[in-house]
PDB file of C-alpha atoms in Angstrom:
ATOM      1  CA  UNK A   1     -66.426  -9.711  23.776  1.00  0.00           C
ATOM      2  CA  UNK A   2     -63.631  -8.198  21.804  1.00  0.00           C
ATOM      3  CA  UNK A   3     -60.705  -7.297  23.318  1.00  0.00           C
ATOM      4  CA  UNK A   4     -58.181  -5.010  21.282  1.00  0.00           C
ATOM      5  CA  UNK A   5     -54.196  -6.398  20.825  1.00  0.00           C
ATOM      6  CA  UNK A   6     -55.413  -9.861  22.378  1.00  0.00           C
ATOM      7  CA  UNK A   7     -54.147 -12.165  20.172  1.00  0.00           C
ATOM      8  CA  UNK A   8     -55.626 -15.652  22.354  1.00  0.00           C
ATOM      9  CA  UNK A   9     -59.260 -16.455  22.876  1.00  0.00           C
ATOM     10  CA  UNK A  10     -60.838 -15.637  26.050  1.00  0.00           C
ATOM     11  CA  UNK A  11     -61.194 -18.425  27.340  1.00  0.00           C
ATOM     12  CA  UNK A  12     -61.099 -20.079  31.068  1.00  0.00           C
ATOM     13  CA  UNK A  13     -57.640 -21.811  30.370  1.00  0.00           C
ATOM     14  CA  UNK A  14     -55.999 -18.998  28.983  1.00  0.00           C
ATOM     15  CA  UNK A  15     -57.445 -16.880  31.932  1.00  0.00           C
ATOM     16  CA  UNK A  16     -55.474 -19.031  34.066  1.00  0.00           C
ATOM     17  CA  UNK A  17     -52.377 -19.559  31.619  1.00  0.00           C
ATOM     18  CA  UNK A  18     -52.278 -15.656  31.816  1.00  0.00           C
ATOM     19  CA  UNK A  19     -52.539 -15.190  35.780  1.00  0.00           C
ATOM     20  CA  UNK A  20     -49.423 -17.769  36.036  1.00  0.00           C
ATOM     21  CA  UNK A  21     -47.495 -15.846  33.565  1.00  0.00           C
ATOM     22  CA  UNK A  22     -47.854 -13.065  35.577  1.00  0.00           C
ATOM     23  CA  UNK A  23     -47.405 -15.044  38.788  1.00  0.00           C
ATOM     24  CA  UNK A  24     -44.416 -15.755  37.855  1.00  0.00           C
ATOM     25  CA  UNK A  25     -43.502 -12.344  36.453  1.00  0.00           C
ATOM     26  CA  UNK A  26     -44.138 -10.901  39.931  1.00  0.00           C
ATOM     27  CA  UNK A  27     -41.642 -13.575  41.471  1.00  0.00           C
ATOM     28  CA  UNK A  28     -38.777 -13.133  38.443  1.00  0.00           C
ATOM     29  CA  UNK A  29     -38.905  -9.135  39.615  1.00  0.00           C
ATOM     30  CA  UNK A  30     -38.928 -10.082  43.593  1.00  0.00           C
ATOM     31  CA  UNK A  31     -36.137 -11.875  42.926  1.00  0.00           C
ATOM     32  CA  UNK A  32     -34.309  -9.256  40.549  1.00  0.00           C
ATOM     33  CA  UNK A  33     -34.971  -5.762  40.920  1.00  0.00           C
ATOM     34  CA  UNK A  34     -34.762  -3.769  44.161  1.00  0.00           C
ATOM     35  CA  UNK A  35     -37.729  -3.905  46.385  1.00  0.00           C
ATOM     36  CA  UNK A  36     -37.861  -1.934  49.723  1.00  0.00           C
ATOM     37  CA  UNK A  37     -38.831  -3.069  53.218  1.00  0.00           C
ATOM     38  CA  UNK A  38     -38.974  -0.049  54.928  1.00  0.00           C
ATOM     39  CA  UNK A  39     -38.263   3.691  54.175  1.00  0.00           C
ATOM     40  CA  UNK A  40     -37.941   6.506  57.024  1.00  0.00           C
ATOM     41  CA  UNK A  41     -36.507   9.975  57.683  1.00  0.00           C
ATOM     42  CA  UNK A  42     -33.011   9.742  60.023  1.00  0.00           C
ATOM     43  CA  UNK A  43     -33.172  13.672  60.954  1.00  0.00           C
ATOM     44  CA  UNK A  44     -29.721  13.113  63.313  1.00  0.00           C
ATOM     45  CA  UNK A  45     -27.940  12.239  60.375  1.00  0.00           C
ATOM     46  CA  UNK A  46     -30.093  14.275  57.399  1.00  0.00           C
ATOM     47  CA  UNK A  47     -30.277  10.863  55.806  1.00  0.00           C
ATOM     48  CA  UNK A  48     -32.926   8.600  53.622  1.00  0.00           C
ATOM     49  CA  UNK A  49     -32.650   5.384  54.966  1.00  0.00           C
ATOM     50  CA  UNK A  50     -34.337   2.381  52.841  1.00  0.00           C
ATOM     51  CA  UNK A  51     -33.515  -1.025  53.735  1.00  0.00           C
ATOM     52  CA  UNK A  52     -34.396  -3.158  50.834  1.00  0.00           C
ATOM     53  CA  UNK A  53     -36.047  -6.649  50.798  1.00  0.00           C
ATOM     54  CA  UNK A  54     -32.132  -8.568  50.329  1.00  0.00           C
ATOM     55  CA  UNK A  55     -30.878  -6.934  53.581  1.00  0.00           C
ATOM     56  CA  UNK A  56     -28.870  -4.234  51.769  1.00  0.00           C
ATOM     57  CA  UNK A  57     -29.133  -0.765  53.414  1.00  0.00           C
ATOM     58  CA  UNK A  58     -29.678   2.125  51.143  1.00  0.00           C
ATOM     59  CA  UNK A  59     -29.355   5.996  52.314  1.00  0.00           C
ATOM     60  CA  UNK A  60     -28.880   9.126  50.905  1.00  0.00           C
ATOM     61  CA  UNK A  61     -29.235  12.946  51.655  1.00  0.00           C
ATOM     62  CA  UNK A  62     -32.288  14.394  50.852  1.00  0.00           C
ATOM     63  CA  UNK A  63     -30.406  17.861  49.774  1.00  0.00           C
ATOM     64  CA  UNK A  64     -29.511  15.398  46.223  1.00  0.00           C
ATOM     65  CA  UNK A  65     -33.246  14.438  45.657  1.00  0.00           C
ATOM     66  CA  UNK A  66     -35.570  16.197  43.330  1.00  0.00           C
ATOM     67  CA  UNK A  67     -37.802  18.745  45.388  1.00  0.00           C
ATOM     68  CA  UNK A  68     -37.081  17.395  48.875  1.00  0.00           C
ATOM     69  CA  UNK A  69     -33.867  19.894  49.084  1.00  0.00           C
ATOM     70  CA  UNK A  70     -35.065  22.675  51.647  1.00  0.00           C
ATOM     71  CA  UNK A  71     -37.915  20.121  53.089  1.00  0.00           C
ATOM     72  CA  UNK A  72     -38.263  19.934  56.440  1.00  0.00           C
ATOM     73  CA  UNK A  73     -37.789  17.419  58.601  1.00  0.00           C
ATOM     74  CA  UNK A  74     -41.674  16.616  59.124  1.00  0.00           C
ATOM     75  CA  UNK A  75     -42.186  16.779  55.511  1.00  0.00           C
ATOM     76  CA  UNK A  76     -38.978  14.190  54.986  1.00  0.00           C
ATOM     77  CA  UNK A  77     -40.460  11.852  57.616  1.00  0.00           C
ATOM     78  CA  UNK A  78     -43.987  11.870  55.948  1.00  0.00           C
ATOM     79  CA  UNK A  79     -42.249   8.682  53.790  1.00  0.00           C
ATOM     80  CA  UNK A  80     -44.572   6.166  52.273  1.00  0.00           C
ATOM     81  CA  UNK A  81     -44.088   2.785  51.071  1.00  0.00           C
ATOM     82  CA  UNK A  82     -46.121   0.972  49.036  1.00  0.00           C
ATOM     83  CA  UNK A  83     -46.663  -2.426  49.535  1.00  0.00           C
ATOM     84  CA  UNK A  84     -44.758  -3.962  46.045  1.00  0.00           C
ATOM     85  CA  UNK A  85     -41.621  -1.833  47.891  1.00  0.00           C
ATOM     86  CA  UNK A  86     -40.892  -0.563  44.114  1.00  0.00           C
ATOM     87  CA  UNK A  87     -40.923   3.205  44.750  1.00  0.00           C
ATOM     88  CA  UNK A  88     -41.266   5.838  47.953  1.00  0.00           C
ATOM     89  CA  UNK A  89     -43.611   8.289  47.845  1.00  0.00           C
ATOM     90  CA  UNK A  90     -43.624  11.966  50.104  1.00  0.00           C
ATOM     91  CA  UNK A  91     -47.580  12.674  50.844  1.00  0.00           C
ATOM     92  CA  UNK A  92     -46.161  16.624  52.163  1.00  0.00           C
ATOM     93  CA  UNK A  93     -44.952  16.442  48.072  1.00  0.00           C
ATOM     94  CA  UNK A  94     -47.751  15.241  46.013  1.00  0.00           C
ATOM     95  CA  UNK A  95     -45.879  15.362  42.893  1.00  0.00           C
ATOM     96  CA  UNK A  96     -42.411  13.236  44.729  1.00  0.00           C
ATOM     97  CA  UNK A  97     -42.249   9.933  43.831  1.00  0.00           C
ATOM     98  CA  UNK A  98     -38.797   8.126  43.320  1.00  0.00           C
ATOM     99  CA  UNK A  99     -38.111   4.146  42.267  1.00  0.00           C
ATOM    100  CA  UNK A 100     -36.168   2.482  44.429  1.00  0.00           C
ATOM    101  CA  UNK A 101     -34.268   0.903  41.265  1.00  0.00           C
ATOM    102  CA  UNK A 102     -33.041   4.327  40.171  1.00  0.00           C
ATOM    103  CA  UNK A 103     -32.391   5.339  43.909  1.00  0.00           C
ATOM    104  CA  UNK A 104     -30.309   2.998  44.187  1.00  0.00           C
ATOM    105  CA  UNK A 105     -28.754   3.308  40.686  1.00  0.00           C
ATOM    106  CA  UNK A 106     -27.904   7.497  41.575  1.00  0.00           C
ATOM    107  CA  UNK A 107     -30.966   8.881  39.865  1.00  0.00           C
ATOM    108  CA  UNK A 108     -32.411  11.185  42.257  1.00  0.00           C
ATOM    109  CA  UNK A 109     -34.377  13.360  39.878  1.00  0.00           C
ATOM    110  CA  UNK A 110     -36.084  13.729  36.286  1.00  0.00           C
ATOM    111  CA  UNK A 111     -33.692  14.064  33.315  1.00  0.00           C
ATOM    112  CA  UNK A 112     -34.593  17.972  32.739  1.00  0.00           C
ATOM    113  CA  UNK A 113     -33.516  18.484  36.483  1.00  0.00           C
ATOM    114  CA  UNK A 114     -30.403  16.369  36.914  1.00  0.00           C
ATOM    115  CA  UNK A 115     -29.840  18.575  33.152  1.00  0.00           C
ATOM    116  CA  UNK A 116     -29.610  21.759  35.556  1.00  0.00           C
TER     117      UNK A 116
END
Protein backbone atom coordinates (compact mmCIF):
# COMPACT_ATOMS: atom_id res chain seq x y z
CA UNK A 1 0.00 0.00 0.00
CA UNK A 2 1.31 3.37 -0.95
CA UNK A 3 0.30 6.18 0.72
CA UNK A 4 1.14 9.70 -0.89
CA UNK A 5 3.25 12.51 1.50
CA UNK A 6 3.77 9.58 4.15
CA UNK A 7 7.13 9.77 4.84
CA UNK A 8 7.12 6.54 7.78
CA UNK A 9 6.32 2.95 7.00
CA UNK A 10 3.00 1.65 7.73
CA UNK A 11 3.54 -0.17 10.17
CA UNK A 12 1.63 -1.31 13.59
CA UNK A 13 4.00 0.89 15.82
CA UNK A 14 3.82 3.85 13.88
CA UNK A 15 -0.04 3.33 13.69
CA UNK A 16 0.02 3.73 17.28
CA UNK A 17 2.96 6.41 17.49
CA UNK A 18 0.55 8.40 15.14
CA UNK A 19 -2.86 7.98 17.18
CA UNK A 20 -0.82 9.36 20.40
CA UNK A 21 0.43 12.25 18.49
CA UNK A 22 -2.84 13.09 17.78
CA UNK A 23 -4.08 12.15 21.24
CA UNK A 24 -2.23 14.48 22.46
CA UNK A 25 -2.92 17.11 19.80
CA UNK A 26 -6.61 16.89 20.74
CA UNK A 27 -5.66 17.56 24.53
CA UNK A 28 -2.89 20.58 23.65
CA UNK A 29 -6.16 22.31 21.74
CA UNK A 30 -8.71 21.40 24.81
CA UNK A 31 -6.48 22.99 26.80
CA UNK A 32 -5.73 26.12 24.45
CA UNK A 33 -8.21 27.23 22.13
CA UNK A 34 -11.85 28.05 22.95
CA UNK A 35 -14.20 25.18 23.09
CA UNK A 36 -17.97 25.67 23.82
CA UNK A 37 -20.26 23.90 26.29
CA UNK A 38 -23.38 25.08 25.33
CA UNK A 39 -24.81 27.62 22.77
CA UNK A 40 -28.59 28.98 22.86
CA UNK A 41 -30.78 31.86 21.67
CA UNK A 42 -31.64 34.51 24.84
CA UNK A 43 -34.70 36.21 22.80
CA UNK A 44 -35.39 38.65 26.17
CA UNK A 45 -32.18 40.08 25.71
CA UNK A 46 -31.56 39.55 21.59
CA UNK A 47 -28.37 37.88 22.72
CA UNK A 48 -25.98 34.71 21.65
CA UNK A 49 -25.08 33.22 24.68
CA UNK A 50 -22.08 30.51 24.54
CA UNK A 51 -20.60 29.44 27.66
CA UNK A 52 -17.30 27.94 26.85
CA UNK A 53 -15.63 24.80 28.34
CA UNK A 54 -13.22 27.28 31.04
CA UNK A 55 -16.41 28.81 32.56
CA UNK A 56 -16.10 32.08 30.59
CA UNK A 57 -19.46 33.38 29.26
CA UNK A 58 -19.51 34.58 25.74
CA UNK A 59 -22.60 36.65 24.11
CA UNK A 60 -23.22 38.76 21.43
CA UNK A 61 -26.11 40.25 19.27
CA UNK A 62 -27.05 38.42 16.48
CA UNK A 63 -27.79 41.87 14.41
CA UNK A 64 -23.38 41.81 14.20
CA UNK A 65 -23.27 38.18 12.80
CA UNK A 66 -23.03 37.30 9.19
CA UNK A 67 -26.64 36.40 7.82
CA UNK A 68 -28.40 35.98 11.17
CA UNK A 69 -29.26 39.97 11.13
CA UNK A 70 -33.15 40.03 10.38
CA UNK A 71 -33.46 36.15 11.65
CA UNK A 72 -36.04 35.40 13.69
CA UNK A 73 -36.14 34.33 16.86
CA UNK A 74 -36.99 30.52 15.97
CA UNK A 75 -34.40 30.55 13.40
CA UNK A 76 -31.73 32.10 16.18
CA UNK A 77 -32.76 29.38 18.65
CA UNK A 78 -32.30 26.53 16.03
CA UNK A 79 -28.36 26.69 17.53
CA UNK A 80 -26.26 23.61 17.17
CA UNK A 81 -23.24 22.49 18.83
CA UNK A 82 -21.08 20.06 17.83
CA UNK A 83 -19.61 17.86 20.09
CA UNK A 84 -15.56 19.12 19.77
CA UNK A 85 -17.49 22.68 20.94
CA UNK A 86 -15.12 24.34 18.11
CA UNK A 87 -17.82 26.11 16.06
CA UNK A 88 -21.93 26.77 16.19
CA UNK A 89 -23.83 25.96 13.49
CA UNK A 90 -27.73 27.52 12.51
CA UNK A 91 -29.65 24.38 10.75
CA UNK A 92 -32.64 27.41 9.65
CA UNK A 93 -29.07 28.81 7.77
CA UNK A 94 -27.43 26.02 6.02
CA UNK A 95 -24.63 28.03 4.85
CA UNK A 96 -24.00 29.78 8.91
CA UNK A 97 -21.34 28.39 10.55
CA UNK A 98 -19.08 30.53 12.95
CA UNK A 99 -15.78 29.27 15.17
CA UNK A 100 -16.03 29.89 18.45
CA UNK A 101 -12.20 31.09 18.36
CA UNK A 102 -13.06 33.96 16.02
CA UNK A 103 -16.40 34.61 17.97
CA UNK A 104 -14.76 35.23 20.59
CA UNK A 105 -11.85 37.10 18.91
CA UNK A 106 -14.79 39.81 17.14
CA UNK A 107 -14.99 38.03 13.82
CA UNK A 108 -18.53 37.66 13.17
CA UNK A 109 -18.41 37.30 9.41
CA UNK A 110 -16.24 36.40 6.19
CA UNK A 111 -13.56 38.95 5.20
CA UNK A 112 -15.60 40.16 1.92
CA UNK A 113 -18.55 40.94 4.39
CA UNK A 114 -16.92 42.53 7.41
CA UNK A 115 -15.15 44.52 3.91
CA UNK A 116 -18.82 46.03 3.45
Amino acid sequence: MVFRNWDKELTEENLREQIAQAKQAWKNAEATESRAESVQYNQSEDLIVIKLKNGAIFCFPPKLAQSLEGASPEQLADVLLPPSGSSVHWESFDIVDFGIAELVAGIFGTKYWIAD
